[in-house]
Amino acid sequence: MSLADSDRELVVSELGREPTRAEAALFENLWSEHCAYRSSRPLLSAFESEGAQVVVGPGDDAAVVALPGEEGEDATYITMGIESHNHPSYVDPFDGAATGVGGIVRDTLSMGAYPIALADSLYFGEFGDDHSKYLFEGVVEGISHYGNCIGVPTVAGSVDFHPDYEGNPLVNVACVGLTNEDRLVTAEAQEPCNKLVLVGNATGRDGLGGASFASEDLAEDAETEDRPAVQVGDPYAEKLLIEANEALVDENLIESARDLGAAGLGGASSEMVAKADLGARIELERVHQREPNMNALEILLAESQERMCYEVEPDNVERVREIAERFDLGCSVIGEVTDGNYTCTFEGETVVDVDAYFLGEGAPMNDLASEDPAEPETDLPAADLKDAFDAVVESPNTASKRWVYRQYDHEVGVRTSVGPGDDAAIVAVREAEQGLALSSGAAPNWTAAAPYEGARAIALENATNVAAKGATPLAAVDCLNGGNPEKPDVYGGFEGIVDGLAEMCETLSTPVVGGNVSLYNDSVAGPIPPTPTLALVGAKEGYDAPPLSAAPEGDLVLVGDLGLETGDARLGGSEYLAQFGGSDRFPALPGDPAALIETLAAVADDDATLAVHDVSHGGLAVSLAEMVTDEAGLEVSLPGDDPAGELFHEQPGRALIQTESVEAVREAFDGVAPVVELGTATDDGSLSVAVGDRTIETDAAEIRERRATIERGLE
């Protein structure tokens, strides 16, 4: 990839001369889609990002949010960030995924925060495909290796399989950190004459051109040709960097910070000063290097991992160096903040001399054609009900993800109260005596069928997950993944997911405080489905939550209807259609989702509530199967007027509640959502679902075997 002719003309006009080779490469990378959001920035104003809880919103390395009830100097803040490492993970699944974890953790560090939890949302081609399995195994290994080594628990996430990810998997990783007002740092430079200090690993040639590589469609030979653009991670150095950063923040030695990610040192240092409309003077030969004879361009743009750029007052430089040396980290004083241009020299020669703001913000936005997606017709398959139940329950999309999360250390840090495998994780923030619920994921079947409504449903689904644990949504970050935006139908779908996600988050009073956009996820296999990953956090008093699994006593109710009276039992976007073919419209969403989420969170925390589980992917069939254990079964009866619709439609915003007081649940949801009595619990681990004149019978052991699809497939 090289600087486009139109961009070069704009740069020449601004500079009054031809750019140097280093300047051209900087503009190529920082004006790429990956860095400048040229196709998406015009759409992102749809998101509501403000609220009383928002301390730092979009535009920094990570967002900062105050926990409810926390005010003043003693307030507890959390940081939230999310990143994609899609193209690198296709080329080199282990290192591509691992360095995605490292990057989002460093985004957390640059805000003066300590990372306390990770969530990964992963998307691959069909599970039965050998290449998809290779990518899947490599990505999970990379995430687990890096996260386990740095001691940050991976507590939540999702895994989806869809044929349209075959040529371009997605790896989206979110990180939550902990800080407070005194420790808060931003990525905006503060004062001219402050020094710029590079701390961390030595710079090598790995990752050159990574930002521009991430802004292109993947070619057929990408796995070999693009390997030099993939960074190589060192989690042990990252662990040292985490602890060194903590010491630097404790001693108030940092004025501003930025991690070195896309476009390397050139990206981090120029963006830091551009945010303050300042400049910098950098001597590239001062950068500590691990490879001989590196030239200015390589030093400037290499994306070597585990590096931070700090703005430091001159009097504090030696103390920063001492702390870096204590943790066996390299440390270079590479230049200083100025009130002039962003300049870089190499061995006495000026190789970059540009206005930092123009470099960071001057990229023209793209005006792209858009086509609205067609609404699918209703063409439903005829499938035997028991065969359909078995197929949907054992689908890789709805099957147990235990094989994945058992590879992650999700208890390190001793904050995890509810771990992976539940609707949402809960991390204990003891500093505020609050539990932080975390849910992350998307639903490619939903957004492939209906981008706008599917994205609204994804936001509601994540909110339902945290409400099922008794938490109230607080804030969210998104990772908006799409194909080649120059294709009108692809851009139309991307517009749909942006607007749908924004609309539902605003309805739920959940500000979207940051995020990431990843476009050009297109390959010879075609574009990916529009995929809006949402990582949403909710807060609650205390750290306990009702379980997902049923108890051996109590009544079972469904909050939300079966779709028979309202006509919402549409099967569009369902796993049922994915298994058996056909098409249908996407189901309508509940009329008052905000009241539904608020009420569900309150009922989940009620003493009479024994278990709560949301109903979403796979519909009621999968949710019922997931609740059954060896000690507790369920006996359920459905009308049977529309058997497939009742069991398999995936309208979000519904939940199964096992309770000792059905009347109390009815009273709580009066005027908010229907409450349907489904049946009772048993103590024999069996599941019996009567659907009209048909009865599906199974038990916990058979369900466990069916849901072990991923383990069996990887043996």
PDB file of N, CA and C in Angstrom, residues 566-641:
ATOM      1  N   THR A 566     -48.079 -11.883  19.624  1.00  0.00           N
ATOM      2  CA  THR A 566     -47.550 -10.660  19.008  1.00  0.00           C
ATOM      3  C   THR A 566     -47.000 -10.900  17.616  1.00  0.00           C
ATOM      4  N   GLY A 567     -46.821 -12.144  17.218  1.00  0.00           N
ATOM      5  CA  GLY A 567     -46.251 -12.428  15.908  1.00  0.00           C
ATOM      6  C   GLY A 567     -44.751 -12.233  15.850  1.00  0.00           C
ATOM      7  N   ASP A 568     -44.103 -12.236  17.031  1.00  0.00           N
ATOM      8  CA  ASP A 568     -42.664 -11.988  17.064  1.00  0.00           C
ATOM      9  C   ASP A 568     -41.841 -13.271  17.037  1.00  0.00           C
ATOM     10  N   ALA A 569     -42.482 -14.410  16.830  1.00  0.00           N
ATOM     11  CA  ALA A 569     -41.741 -15.672  16.783  1.00  0.00           C
ATOM     12  C   ALA A 569     -41.131 -15.873  15.400  1.00  0.00           C
ATOM     13  N   ARG A 570     -40.562 -14.810  14.863  1.00  0.00           N
ATOM     14  CA  ARG A 570     -39.885 -14.902  13.571  1.00  0.00           C
ATOM     15  C   ARG A 570     -38.544 -15.578  13.771  1.00  0.00           C
ATOM     16  N   LEU A 571     -38.109 -16.316  12.773  1.00  0.00           N
ATOM     17  CA  LEU A 571     -36.904 -17.125  12.900  1.00  0.00           C
ATOM     18  C   LEU A 571     -35.698 -16.519  12.186  1.00  0.00           C
ATOM     19  N   GLY A 572     -35.824 -15.303  11.655  1.00  0.00           N
ATOM     20  CA  GLY A 572     -34.704 -14.661  10.982  1.00  0.00           C
ATOM     21  C   GLY A 572     -33.501 -14.536  11.897  1.00  0.00           C
ATOM     22  N   GLY A 573     -32.314 -14.891  11.384  1.00  0.00           N
ATOM     23  CA  GLY A 573     -31.096 -14.800  12.170  1.00  0.00           C
ATOM     24  C   GLY A 573     -30.891 -15.919  13.164  1.00  0.00           C
ATOM     25  N   SER A 574     -31.748 -16.941  13.151  1.00  0.00           N
ATOM     26  CA  SER A 574     -31.680 -17.992  14.176  1.00  0.00           C
ATOM     27  C   SER A 574     -30.711 -19.098  13.791  1.00  0.00           C
ATOM     28  N   GLU A 575     -30.243 -19.800  14.803  1.00  0.00           N
ATOM     29  CA  GLU A 575     -29.399 -20.966  14.564  1.00  0.00           C
ATOM     30  C   GLU A 575     -30.211 -22.070  13.885  1.00  0.00           C
ATOM     31  N   TYR A 576     -31.498 -22.100  14.136  1.00  0.00           N
ATOM     32  CA  TYR A 576     -32.385 -23.067  13.477  1.00  0.00           C
ATOM     33  C   TYR A 576     -32.294 -22.929  11.957  1.00  0.00           C
ATOM     34  N   LEU A 577     -32.388 -21.703  11.450  1.00  0.00           N
ATOM     35  CA  LEU A 577     -32.276 -21.498  10.001  1.00  0.00           C
ATOM     36  C   LEU A 577     -30.854 -21.754   9.520  1.00  0.00           C
ATOM     37  N   ALA A 578     -29.864 -21.444  10.351  1.00  0.00           N
ATOM     38  CA  ALA A 578     -28.479 -21.713   9.965  1.00  0.00           C
ATOM     39  C   ALA A 578     -28.256 -23.213   9.771  1.00  0.00           C
ATOM     40  N   GLN A 579     -28.967 -24.030  10.540  1.00  0.00           N
ATOM     41  CA  GLN A 579     -28.810 -25.477  10.453  1.00  0.00           C
ATOM     42  C   GLN A 579     -29.624 -26.100   9.329  1.00  0.00           C
ATOM     43  N   PHE A 580     -30.816 -25.550   9.076  1.00  0.00           N
ATOM     44  CA  PHE A 580     -31.746 -26.226   8.164  1.00  0.00           C
ATOM     45  C   PHE A 580     -32.086 -25.416   6.913  1.00  0.00           C
ATOM     46  N   GLY A 581     -31.508 -24.214   6.783  1.00  0.00           N
ATOM     47  CA  GLY A 581     -31.768 -23.407   5.602  1.00  0.00           C
ATOM     48  C   GLY A 581     -33.068 -22.638   5.714  1.00  0.00           C
ATOM     49  N   GLY A 582     -33.361 -21.848   4.679  1.00  0.00           N
ATOM     50  CA  GLY A 582     -34.559 -21.028   4.684  1.00  0.00           C
ATOM     51  C   GLY A 582     -34.252 -19.609   5.116  1.00  0.00           C
ATOM     52  N   SER A 583     -35.290 -18.805   5.203  1.00  0.00           N
ATOM     53  CA  SER A 583     -35.121 -17.403   5.587  1.00  0.00           C
ATOM     54  C   SER A 583     -36.385 -16.907   6.259  1.00  0.00           C
ATOM     55  N   ASP A 584     -36.252 -15.805   6.995  1.00  0.00           N
ATOM     56  CA  ASP A 584     -37.391 -15.204   7.678  1.00  0.00           C
ATOM     57  C   ASP A 584     -36.969 -13.813   8.132  1.00  0.00           C
ATOM     58  N   ARG A 585     -37.946 -12.996   8.466  1.00  0.00           N
ATOM     59  CA  ARG A 585     -37.650 -11.678   9.017  1.00  0.00           C
ATOM     60  C   ARG A 585     -37.118 -11.826  10.439  1.00  0.00           C
ATOM     61  N   PHE A 586     -36.339 -10.833  10.853  1.00  0.00           N
ATOM     62  CA  PHE A 586     -35.791 -10.837  12.203  1.00  0.00           C
ATOM     63  C   PHE A 586     -36.915 -10.489  13.185  1.00  0.00           C
ATOM     64  N   PRO A 587     -36.926 -11.107  14.373  1.00  0.00           N
ATOM     65  CA  PRO A 587     -38.018 -10.832  15.322  1.00  0.00           C
ATOM     66  C   PRO A 587     -38.015  -9.389  15.811  1.00  0.00           C
ATOM     67  N   ALA A 588     -39.210  -8.882  16.085  1.00  0.00           N
ATOM     68  CA  ALA A 588     -39.333  -7.546  16.668  1.00  0.00           C
ATOM     69  C   ALA A 588     -38.810  -7.557  18.088  1.00  0.00           C
ATOM     70  N   LEU A 589     -38.281  -6.419  18.545  1.00  0.00           N
ATOM     71  CA  LEU A 589     -37.726  -6.313  19.896  1.00  0.00           C
ATOM     72  C   LEU A 589     -38.773  -5.816  20.880  1.00  0.00           C
ATOM     73  N   PRO A 590     -38.570  -6.028  22.189  1.00  0.00           N
ATOM     74  CA  PRO A 590     -39.540  -5.563  23.194  1.00  0.00           C
ATOM     75  C   PRO A 590     -39.777  -4.063  23.085  1.00  0.00           C
ATOM     76  N   GLY A 591     -40.977  -3.638  23.486  1.00  0.00           N
ATOM     77  CA  GLY A 591     -41.376  -2.245  23.330  1.00  0.00           C
ATOM     78  C   GLY A 591     -40.698  -1.281  24.275  1.00  0.00           C
ATOM     79  N   ASP A 592     -40.354  -1.721  25.491  1.00  0.00           N
ATOM     80  CA  ASP A 592     -39.727  -0.832  26.470  1.00  0.00           C
ATOM     81  C   ASP A 592     -38.493  -1.523  27.034  1.00  0.00           C
ATOM     82  N   PRO A 593     -37.417  -1.591  26.246  1.00  0.00           N
ATOM     83  CA  PRO A 593     -36.244  -2.352  26.691  1.00  0.00           C
ATOM     84  C   PRO A 593     -35.577  -1.781  27.937  1.00  0.00           C
ATOM     85  N   ALA A 594     -35.609  -0.465  28.117  1.00  0.00           N
ATOM     86  CA  ALA A 594     -34.962   0.125  29.291  1.00  0.00           C
ATOM     87  C   ALA A 594     -35.638  -0.326  30.580  1.00  0.00           C
ATOM     88  N   ALA A 595     -36.970  -0.293  30.603  1.00  0.00           N
ATOM     89  CA  ALA A 595     -37.699  -0.736  31.788  1.00  0.00           C
ATOM     90  C   ALA A 595     -37.503  -2.228  32.017  1.00  0.00           C
ATOM     91  N   LEU A 596     -37.432  -2.987  30.927  1.00  0.00           N
ATOM     92  CA  LEU A 596     -37.237  -4.432  31.048  1.00  0.00           C
ATOM     93  C   LEU A 596     -35.899  -4.742  31.719  1.00  0.00           C
ATOM     94  N   ILE A 597     -34.821  -4.080  31.274  1.00  0.00           N
ATOM     95  CA  ILE A 597     -33.494  -4.333  31.834  1.00  0.00           C
ATOM     96  C   ILE A 597     -33.430  -3.913  33.297  1.00  0.00           C
ATOM     97  N   GLU A 598     -33.993  -2.763  33.620  1.00  0.00           N
ATOM     98  CA  GLU A 598     -33.987  -2.280  34.998  1.00  0.00           C
ATOM     99  C   GLU A 598     -34.737  -3.248  35.910  1.00  0.00           C
ATOM    100  N   THR A 599     -35.888  -3.735  35.445  1.00  0.00           N
ATOM    101  CA  THR A 599     -36.692  -4.648  36.256  1.00  0.00           C
ATOM    102  C   THR A 599     -36.013  -6.002  36.404  1.00  0.00           C
ATOM    103  N   LEU A 600     -35.425  -6.507  35.320  1.00  0.00           N
ATOM    104  CA  LEU A 600     -34.748  -7.799  35.380  1.00  0.00           C
ATOM    105  C   LEU A 600     -33.599  -7.768  36.384  1.00  0.00           C
ATOM    106  N   ALA A 601     -32.833  -6.682  36.389  1.00  0.00           N
ATOM    107  CA  ALA A 601     -31.724  -6.567  37.341  1.00  0.00           C
ATOM    108  C   ALA A 601     -32.231  -6.602  38.778  1.00  0.00           C
ATOM    109  N   ALA A 602     -33.355  -5.922  39.036  1.00  0.00           N
ATOM    110  CA  ALA A 602     -33.916  -5.903  40.391  1.00  0.00           C
ATOM    111  C   ALA A 602     -34.436  -7.275  40.791  1.00  0.00           C
ATOM    112  N   VAL A 603     -35.134  -7.958  39.882  1.00  0.00           N
ATOM    113  CA  VAL A 603     -35.679  -9.280  40.187  1.00  0.00           C
ATOM    114  C   VAL A 603     -34.552 -10.297  40.378  1.00  0.00           C
ATOM    115  N   ALA A 604     -33.486 -10.172  39.604  1.00  0.00           N
ATOM    116  CA  ALA A 604     -32.362 -11.103  39.739  1.00  0.00           C
ATOM    117  C   ALA A 604     -31.770 -11.055  41.144  1.00  0.00           C
ATOM    118  N   ASP A 605     -31.816  -9.895  41.771  1.00  0.00           N
ATOM    119  CA  ASP A 605     -31.253  -9.747  43.113  1.00  0.00           C
ATOM    120  C   ASP A 605     -32.255 -10.033  44.228  1.00  0.00           C
ATOM    121  N   ASP A 606     -33.490 -10.397  43.858  1.00  0.00           N
ATOM    122  CA  ASP A 606     -34.506 -10.663  44.870  1.00  0.00           C
ATOM    123  C   ASP A 606     -34.220 -11.995  45.569  1.00  0.00           C
ATOM    124  N   ASP A 607     -34.535 -12.054  46.844  1.00  0.00           N
ATOM    125  CA  ASP A 607     -34.259 -13.263  47.637  1.00  0.00           C
ATOM    126  C   ASP A 607     -35.032 -14.485  47.138  1.00  0.00           C
ATOM    127  N   ALA A 608     -36.169 -14.255  46.496  1.00  0.00           N
ATOM    128  CA  ALA A 608     -36.983 -15.378  46.024  1.00  0.00           C
ATOM    129  C   ALA A 608     -36.471 -15.962  44.706  1.00  0.00           C
ATOM    130  N   THR A 609     -35.531 -15.301  44.060  1.00  0.00           N
ATOM    131  CA  THR A 609     -35.006 -15.754  42.770  1.00  0.00           C
ATOM    132  C   THR A 609     -33.939 -16.815  42.980  1.00  0.00           C
ATOM    133  N   LEU A 610     -34.110 -17.947  42.313  1.00  0.00           N
ATOM    134  CA  LEU A 610     -33.185 -19.075  42.458  1.00  0.00           C
ATOM    135  C   LEU A 610     -32.181 -19.164  41.311  1.00  0.00           C
ATOM    136  N   ALA A 611     -32.583 -18.760  40.112  1.00  0.00           N
ATOM    137  CA  ALA A 611     -31.703 -18.818  38.940  1.00  0.00           C
ATOM    138  C   ALA A 611     -32.251 -17.877  37.873  1.00  0.00           C
ATOM    139  N   VAL A 612     -31.354 -17.341  37.062  1.00  0.00           N
ATOM    140  CA  VAL A 612     -31.737 -16.482  35.933  1.00  0.00           C
ATOM    141  C   VAL A 612     -30.845 -16.821  34.749  1.00  0.00           C
ATOM    142  N   HIS A 613     -31.447 -16.907  33.571  1.00  0.00           N
ATOM    143  CA  HIS A 613     -30.677 -17.171  32.344  1.00  0.00           C
ATOM    144  C   HIS A 613     -31.357 -16.457  31.184  1.00  0.00           C
ATOM    145  N   ASP A 614     -30.551 -15.713  30.421  1.00  0.00           N
ATOM    146  CA  ASP A 614     -31.157 -15.016  29.284  1.00  0.00           C
ATOM    147  C   ASP A 614     -31.482 -16.004  28.169  1.00  0.00           C
ATOM    148  N   VAL A 615     -32.403 -15.615  27.297  1.00  0.00           N
ATOM    149  CA  VAL A 615     -32.790 -16.430  26.144  1.00  0.00           C
ATOM    150  C   VAL A 615     -32.330 -15.689  24.897  1.00  0.00           C
ATOM    151  N   SER A 616     -31.427 -16.306  24.138  1.00  0.00           N
ATOM    152  CA  SER A 616     -30.944 -15.620  22.935  1.00  0.00           C
ATOM    153  C   SER A 616     -30.538 -16.651  21.890  1.00  0.00           C
ATOM    154  N   HIS A 617     -29.245 -16.882  21.723  1.00  0.00           N
ATOM    155  CA  HIS A 617     -28.761 -17.743  20.649  1.00  0.00           C
ATOM    156  C   HIS A 617     -29.256 -19.178  20.831  1.00  0.00           C
ATOM    157  N   GLY A 618     -29.943 -19.665  19.817  1.00  0.00           N
ATOM    158  CA  GLY A 618     -30.542 -20.991  19.898  1.00  0.00           C
ATOM    159  C   GLY A 618     -31.928 -20.991  20.470  1.00  0.00           C
ATOM    160  N   GLY A 619     -32.367 -19.842  20.957  1.00  0.00           N
ATOM    161  CA  GLY A 619     -33.718 -19.715  21.459  1.00  0.00           C
ATOM    162  C   GLY A 619     -33.951 -20.435  22.770  1.00  0.00           C
ATOM    163  N   LEU A 620     -35.219 -20.677  23.055  1.00  0.00           N
ATOM    164  CA  LEU A 620     -35.622 -21.303  24.317  1.00  0.00           C
ATOM    165  C   LEU A 620     -35.033 -22.701  24.462  1.00  0.00           C
ATOM    166  N   ALA A 621     -34.876 -23.408  23.353  1.00  0.00           N
ATOM    167  CA  ALA A 621     -34.354 -24.775  23.407  1.00  0.00           C
ATOM    168  C   ALA A 621     -32.976 -24.813  24.056  1.00  0.00           C
ATOM    169  N   VAL A 622     -32.085 -23.938  23.613  1.00  0.00           N
ATOM    170  CA  VAL A 622     -30.719 -23.942  24.139  1.00  0.00           C
ATOM    171  C   VAL A 622     -30.687 -23.423  25.569  1.00  0.00           C
ATOM    172  N   SER A 623     -31.449 -22.394  25.865  1.00  0.00           N
ATOM    173  CA  SER A 623     -31.446 -21.837  27.222  1.00  0.00           C
ATOM    174  C   SER A 623     -31.932 -22.854  28.243  1.00  0.00           C
ATOM    175  N   LEU A 624     -32.978 -23.590  27.914  1.00  0.00           N
ATOM    176  CA  LEU A 624     -33.458 -24.636  28.820  1.00  0.00           C
ATOM    177  C   LEU A 624     -32.394 -25.717  29.015  1.00  0.00           C
ATOM    178  N   ALA A 625     -31.777 -26.135  27.923  1.00  0.00           N
ATOM    179  CA  ALA A 625     -30.756 -27.184  28.012  1.00  0.00           C
ATOM    180  C   ALA A 625     -29.583 -26.738  28.869  1.00  0.00           C
ATOM    181  N   GLU A 626     -29.207 -25.465  28.772  1.00  0.00           N
ATOM    182  CA  GLU A 626     -28.061 -24.960  29.530  1.00  0.00           C
ATOM    183  C   GLU A 626     -28.338 -24.892  31.033  1.00  0.00           C
ATOM    184  N   MET A 627     -29.603 -24.800  31.422  1.00  0.00           N
ATOM    185  CA  MET A 627     -29.935 -24.682  32.841  1.00  0.00           C
ATOM    186  C   MET A 627     -29.912 -26.015  33.577  1.00  0.00           C
ATOM    187  N   VAL A 628     -30.024 -27.114  32.842  1.00  0.00           N
ATOM    188  CA  VAL A 628     -30.152 -28.430  33.462  1.00  0.00           C
ATOM    189  C   VAL A 628     -28.791 -28.931  33.944  1.00  0.00           C
ATOM    190  N   THR A 629     -28.777 -29.507  35.150  1.00  0.00           N
ATOM    191  CA  THR A 629     -27.570 -30.119  35.711  1.00  0.00           C
ATOM    192  C   THR A 629     -27.900 -31.527  36.185  1.00  0.00           C
ATOM    193  N   ASP A 630     -26.886 -32.254  36.645  1.00  0.00           N
ATOM    194  CA  ASP A 630     -27.127 -33.601  37.161  1.00  0.00           C
ATOM    195  C   ASP A 630     -28.035 -33.583  38.378  1.00  0.00           C
ATOM    196  N   GLU A 631     -28.038 -32.478  39.108  1.00  0.00           N
ATOM    197  CA  GLU A 631     -28.825 -32.389  40.345  1.00  0.00           C
ATOM    198  C   GLU A 631     -30.188 -31.749  40.139  1.00  0.00           C
ATOM    199  N   ALA A 632     -30.383 -31.056  39.015  1.00  0.00           N
ATOM    200  CA  ALA A 632     -31.636 -30.313  38.826  1.00  0.00           C
ATOM    201  C   ALA A 632     -32.093 -30.403  37.379  1.00  0.00           C
ATOM    202  N   GLY A 633     -33.354 -30.798  37.204  1.00  0.00           N
ATOM    203  CA  GLY A 633     -33.951 -30.860  35.878  1.00  0.00           C
ATOM    204  C   GLY A 633     -35.101 -29.885  35.749  1.00  0.00           C
ATOM    205  N   LEU A 634     -35.748 -29.884  34.575  1.00  0.00           N
ATOM    206  CA  LEU A 634     -36.872 -28.995  34.312  1.00  0.00           C
ATOM    207  C   LEU A 634     -37.962 -29.758  33.565  1.00  0.00           C
ATOM    208  N   GLU A 635     -39.205 -29.500  33.949  1.00  0.00           N
ATOM    209  CA  GLU A 635     -40.365 -30.060  33.256  1.00  0.00           C
ATOM    210  C   GLU A 635     -41.177 -28.891  32.722  1.00  0.00           C
ATOM    211  N   VAL A 636     -41.202 -28.745  31.394  1.00  0.00           N
ATOM    212  CA  VAL A 636     -41.711 -27.538  30.742  1.00  0.00           C
ATOM    213  C   VAL A 636     -42.810 -27.909  29.763  1.00  0.00           C
ATOM    214  N   SER A 637     -43.783 -27.013  29.638  1.00  0.00           N
ATOM    215  CA  SER A 637     -44.878 -27.225  28.688  1.00  0.00           C
ATOM    216  C   SER A 637     -45.092 -25.958  27.862  1.00  0.00           C
ATOM    217  N   LEU A 638     -45.129 -26.111  26.528  1.00  0.00           N
ATOM    218  CA  LEU A 638     -45.381 -25.006  25.600  1.00  0.00           C
ATOM    219  C   LEU A 638     -46.649 -25.300  24.813  1.00  0.00           C
ATOM    220  N   PRO A 639     -47.337 -24.260  24.315  1.00  0.00           N
ATOM    221  CA  PRO A 639     -48.616 -24.480  23.637  1.00  0.00           C
ATOM    222  C   PRO A 639     -48.522 -25.374  22.412  1.00  0.00           C
ATOM    223  N   GLY A 640     -47.472 -25.207  21.605  1.00  0.00           N
ATOM    224  CA  GLY A 640     -47.330 -26.023  20.405  1.00  0.00           C
ATOM    225  C   GLY A 640     -48.052 -25.483  19.200  1.00  0.00           C
ATOM    226  N   ASP A 641     -48.554 -24.237  19.265  1.00  0.00           N
ATOM    227  CA  ASP A 641     -49.224 -23.660  18.097  1.00  0.00           C
ATOM    228  C   ASP A 641     -48.232 -23.408  16.960  1.00  0.00           C
TER     229      ASP A 641
END
